[in-house]
Amino acid sequence: MADGQTYYVDAVPSGSGFGQALDRVTLERARRGDMTAFAAIYERFGAACYTLALRVLGEPAAAEDIVQDVFLKMFATLRSFRGDAPFGAWLKRLTANATIDVLRSRQRFHGDDAESLFEAMPALAADAEDGVDAWSLLMRLPPRARAVVVLHEVEGYTHKELAELFGQSESYSKSILARALKRLNDDAGGSQEVRDAT
């Protein structure tokens, strides 16, 4: 590299979702403002951004807005990407932060402690039709609890990372996760399929 930095990107695309590698040429072209390179990055990572946002927010329109916001932010801040981690991990972090910001802006949190979060949520009996449908069960969780489940169990965030994202302690995210998984299991009627999925 001209500036002496080594970027953590691969020459050959691999993986799926945020795990895909971004080749050095596309990254450098995007850093210089090449719109074709941005389009290639969107083509490669847009669906992963949308999927994460949809899982956390549960609303297709809101997830589409997140994707747009994330790619606009990526466009504006790509020069700050140092290459210390894979590009997909950096973009996933931007997406997770954007979804958490939406949850905060909606002021749908009923207090900062785990107890009040779940107290504000009415107990729901599982319908026979969707009793073991993982998506339906996730949508029954309060938004912050759903975010913790998705980010920890699906996206692989650690409790330390979640603590940073939410501005809380690690024990807070552990408590939210434990309560959310218990609620999912209870709502599913103890279904083995749901326990295996979580």
CSV table of C-alpha atoms in Angstrom, one decimal:
chain,number,residue,atom,x,y,z
A,1,MET,CA,0.0,0.0,0.0
A,2,ALA,CA,1.2,3.5,-0.7
A,3,ASP,CA,0.6,4.6,2.9
A,4,GLY,CA,2.5,1.6,4.3
A,5,GLN,CA,-0.6,0.1,5.9
A,6,THR,CA,-1.6,-3.5,5.5
A,7,TYR,CA,-5.3,-4.1,5.2
A,8,TYR,CA,-7.1,-7.2,6.4
A,9,VAL,CA,-8.8,-8.2,3.2
A,10,ASP,CA,-8.6,-11.3,1.0
A,11,ALA,CA,-7.9,-11.5,-2.7
A,12,VAL,CA,-10.6,-14.0,-3.2
A,13,PRO,CA,-14.2,-13.7,-1.9
A,14,SER,CA,-15.2,-16.3,0.7
A,15,GLY,CA,-17.9,-17.1,3.2
A,16,SER,CA,-21.3,-15.6,3.2
A,17,GLY,CA,-23.1,-12.7,4.9
A,18,PHE,CA,-20.7,-10.6,6.8
A,19,GLY,CA,-18.1,-13.4,6.6
A,20,GLN,CA,-17.4,-12.6,3.0
A,21,ALA,CA,-14.0,-11.2,2.2
A,22,LEU,CA,-13.6,-8.0,0.3
A,23,ASP,CA,-10.8,-7.9,-2.2
A,24,ARG,CA,-8.1,-5.2,-1.8
A,25,VAL,CA,-8.8,-3.6,-5.2
A,26,THR,CA,-12.5,-3.0,-4.6
A,27,LEU,CA,-11.7,-1.6,-1.2
A,28,GLU,CA,-9.1,0.8,-2.5
A,29,ARG,CA,-11.4,1.9,-5.3
A,30,ALA,CA,-14.2,2.5,-2.9
A,31,ARG,CA,-11.9,4.5,-0.6
A,32,ARG,CA,-11.2,6.8,-3.6
A,33,GLY,CA,-14.9,7.3,-4.1
A,34,ASP,CA,-15.5,4.9,-7.1
A,35,MET,CA,-19.2,4.4,-7.2
A,36,THR,CA,-18.8,1.1,-9.1
A,37,ALA,CA,-16.8,-0.2,-6.2
A,38,PHE,CA,-19.5,0.9,-3.7
A,39,ALA,CA,-22.1,-0.9,-5.8
A,40,ALA,CA,-20.0,-4.0,-5.6
A,41,ILE,CA,-19.7,-3.7,-1.8
A,42,TYR,CA,-23.5,-3.2,-1.6
A,43,GLU,CA,-24.1,-6.2,-3.8
A,44,ARG,CA,-21.9,-8.3,-1.6
A,45,PHE,CA,-23.0,-7.1,1.9
A,46,GLY,CA,-26.5,-5.5,1.4
A,47,ALA,CA,-28.4,-8.6,2.2
A,48,ALA,CA,-26.5,-9.3,5.3
A,49,CYS,CA,-27.1,-5.8,6.6
A,50,TYR,CA,-30.8,-6.1,5.8
A,51,THR,CA,-31.1,-9.6,7.5
A,52,LEU,CA,-29.4,-8.4,10.7
A,53,ALA,CA,-31.6,-5.2,10.9
A,54,LEU,CA,-34.8,-7.2,10.2
A,55,ARG,CA,-33.9,-9.8,12.9
A,56,VAL,CA,-33.4,-7.1,15.5
A,57,LEU,CA,-36.1,-4.6,14.5
A,58,GLY,CA,-38.7,-7.0,13.1
A,59,GLU,CA,-39.9,-4.5,10.5
A,60,PRO,CA,-39.0,-4.7,6.8
A,61,ALA,CA,-39.3,-1.0,6.2
A,62,ALA,CA,-37.1,-0.2,9.2
A,63,ALA,CA,-34.6,-2.7,8.1
A,64,GLU,CA,-34.5,-1.1,4.6
A,65,ASP,CA,-33.9,2.2,6.2
A,66,ILE,CA,-31.0,0.8,8.3
A,67,VAL,CA,-29.4,-0.6,5.1
A,68,GLN,CA,-29.6,2.8,3.5
A,69,ASP,CA,-28.2,4.6,6.5
A,70,VAL,CA,-25.4,2.1,7.0
A,71,PHE,CA,-24.2,2.3,3.4
A,72,LEU,CA,-24.4,6.1,3.5
A,73,LYS,CA,-22.3,6.0,6.7
A,74,MET,CA,-19.9,3.5,5.2
A,75,PHE,CA,-19.5,5.8,2.2
A,76,ALA,CA,-18.7,8.8,4.5
A,77,THR,CA,-16.4,6.9,6.9
A,78,LEU,CA,-14.7,4.3,4.7
A,79,ARG,CA,-11.4,6.2,4.9
A,80,SER,CA,-11.5,5.5,8.7
A,81,PHE,CA,-11.5,1.7,8.1
A,82,ARG,CA,-8.0,0.7,9.1
A,83,GLY,CA,-8.2,-2.9,8.1
A,84,ASP,CA,-7.4,-4.2,11.5
A,85,ALA,CA,-10.3,-6.6,11.2
A,86,PRO,CA,-12.2,-8.0,8.2
A,87,PHE,CA,-14.3,-5.5,6.4
A,88,GLY,CA,-17.5,-7.5,7.0
A,89,ALA,CA,-16.9,-7.4,10.7
A,90,TRP,CA,-16.6,-3.6,10.5
A,91,LEU,CA,-19.8,-3.3,8.5
A,92,LYS,CA,-21.6,-5.6,10.8
A,93,ARG,CA,-20.6,-3.4,13.7
A,94,LEU,CA,-22.0,-0.3,11.8
A,95,THR,CA,-25.2,-2.2,11.2
A,96,ALA,CA,-25.6,-3.4,14.8
A,97,ASN,CA,-24.9,0.2,16.1
A,98,ALA,CA,-27.5,1.6,13.7
A,99,THR,CA,-30.2,-0.9,14.8
A,100,ILE,CA,-29.5,-0.2,18.5
A,101,ASP,CA,-29.7,3.6,17.7
A,102,VAL,CA,-33.2,3.0,16.2
A,103,LEU,CA,-34.3,1.1,19.3
A,104,ARG,CA,-33.0,3.9,21.5
A,105,SER,CA,-34.7,6.6,19.4
A,106,ARG,CA,-38.0,4.8,19.7
A,107,GLN,CA,-37.7,4.9,23.5
A,108,ARG,CA,-39.3,1.5,23.7
A,109,PHE,CA,-37.1,0.5,26.6
A,110,HIS,CA,-39.0,0.6,29.9
A,111,GLY,CA,-36.1,1.1,32.2
A,112,ASP,CA,-32.5,0.0,32.1
A,113,ASP,CA,-32.7,-3.0,34.4
A,114,ALA,CA,-33.5,-6.5,33.1
A,115,GLU,CA,-36.4,-6.9,35.6
A,116,SER,CA,-38.3,-3.9,34.3
A,117,LEU,CA,-37.7,-4.8,30.7
A,118,PHE,CA,-39.5,-8.1,31.1
A,119,GLU,CA,-42.2,-6.8,33.5
A,120,ALA,CA,-43.3,-4.4,30.8
A,121,MET,CA,-43.9,-7.4,28.5
A,122,PRO,CA,-47.2,-9.2,28.9
A,123,ALA,CA,-47.1,-13.0,28.9
A,124,LEU,CA,-48.3,-14.4,25.6
A,125,ALA,CA,-49.7,-17.8,25.1
A,126,ALA,CA,-48.3,-19.5,22.0
A,127,ASP,CA,-50.8,-19.9,19.2
A,128,ALA,CA,-51.0,-23.4,17.8
A,129,GLU,CA,-50.2,-22.1,14.4
A,130,ASP,CA,-46.9,-20.4,15.3
A,131,GLY,CA,-46.0,-22.1,18.5
A,132,VAL,CA,-42.6,-23.2,17.4
A,133,ASP,CA,-41.9,-20.7,14.7
A,134,ALA,CA,-38.7,-19.1,15.7
A,135,TRP,CA,-39.4,-15.8,14.0
A,136,SER,CA,-42.8,-15.4,15.7
A,137,LEU,CA,-41.3,-16.2,19.1
A,138,LEU,CA,-38.5,-13.6,18.6
A,139,MET,CA,-41.0,-11.0,17.7
A,140,ARG,CA,-42.7,-11.5,21.0
A,141,LEU,CA,-39.6,-10.4,22.9
A,142,PRO,CA,-39.1,-6.8,23.9
A,143,PRO,CA,-36.9,-5.1,21.2
A,144,ARG,CA,-33.8,-4.8,23.4
A,145,ALA,CA,-34.1,-8.5,24.5
A,146,ARG,CA,-34.6,-9.5,20.8
A,147,ALA,CA,-31.5,-7.5,19.9
A,148,VAL,CA,-29.4,-9.2,22.6
A,149,VAL,CA,-30.6,-12.7,21.5
A,150,VAL,CA,-29.9,-12.0,17.8
A,151,LEU,CA,-26.5,-10.3,18.3
A,152,HIS,CA,-25.3,-12.9,20.8
A,153,GLU,CA,-26.8,-16.1,19.6
A,154,VAL,CA,-26.9,-15.5,15.8
A,155,GLU,CA,-24.2,-12.9,15.1
A,156,GLY,CA,-21.7,-14.1,17.7
A,157,TYR,CA,-21.2,-10.9,19.7
A,158,THR,CA,-19.7,-11.4,23.2
A,159,HIS,CA,-21.2,-10.0,26.3
A,160,LYS,CA,-18.4,-7.5,26.5
A,161,GLU,CA,-19.2,-6.2,23.0
A,162,LEU,CA,-22.9,-6.1,23.9
A,163,ALA,CA,-22.1,-4.1,27.0
A,164,GLU,CA,-20.3,-1.6,24.9
A,165,LEU,CA,-23.2,-1.4,22.3
A,166,PHE,CA,-25.8,-0.9,25.0
A,167,GLY,CA,-23.8,1.2,27.4
A,168,GLN,CA,-24.5,-1.4,30.2
A,169,SER,CA,-22.5,-4.0,32.1
A,170,GLU,CA,-21.7,-7.5,30.9
A,171,SER,CA,-23.9,-8.9,33.6
A,172,TYR,CA,-26.8,-6.8,32.2
A,173,SER,CA,-26.6,-8.5,28.8
A,174,LYS,CA,-26.1,-11.9,30.4
A,175,SER,CA,-29.3,-11.3,32.4
A,176,ILE,CA,-31.2,-10.1,29.4
A,177,LEU,CA,-30.1,-13.1,27.4
A,178,ALA,CA,-30.9,-15.7,30.1
A,179,ARG,CA,-34.4,-14.2,30.6
A,180,ALA,CA,-35.0,-13.9,26.8
A,181,LEU,CA,-34.0,-17.5,26.2
A,182,LYS,CA,-36.2,-18.7,29.1
A,183,ARG,CA,-39.1,-16.7,27.7
A,184,LEU,CA,-38.6,-18.2,24.2
A,185,ASN,CA,-38.5,-21.6,25.7
A,186,ASP,CA,-41.6,-21.0,27.8
A,187,ASP,CA,-43.5,-19.5,24.9
A,188,ALA,CA,-42.6,-22.5,22.7
A,189,GLY,CA,-44.0,-24.7,25.4
A,190,GLY,CA,-40.6,-26.3,25.9
A,191,SER,CA,-40.4,-27.4,22.3
A,192,GLN,CA,-37.2,-29.3,21.6
A,193,GLU,CA,-37.0,-27.6,18.2
A,194,VAL,CA,-36.8,-24.1,19.8
A,195,ARG,CA,-34.2,-25.3,22.3
A,196,ASP,CA,-32.1,-26.7,19.5
A,197,ALA,CA,-32.5,-23.5,17.4
A,198,THR,CA,-31.2,-21.3,20.3
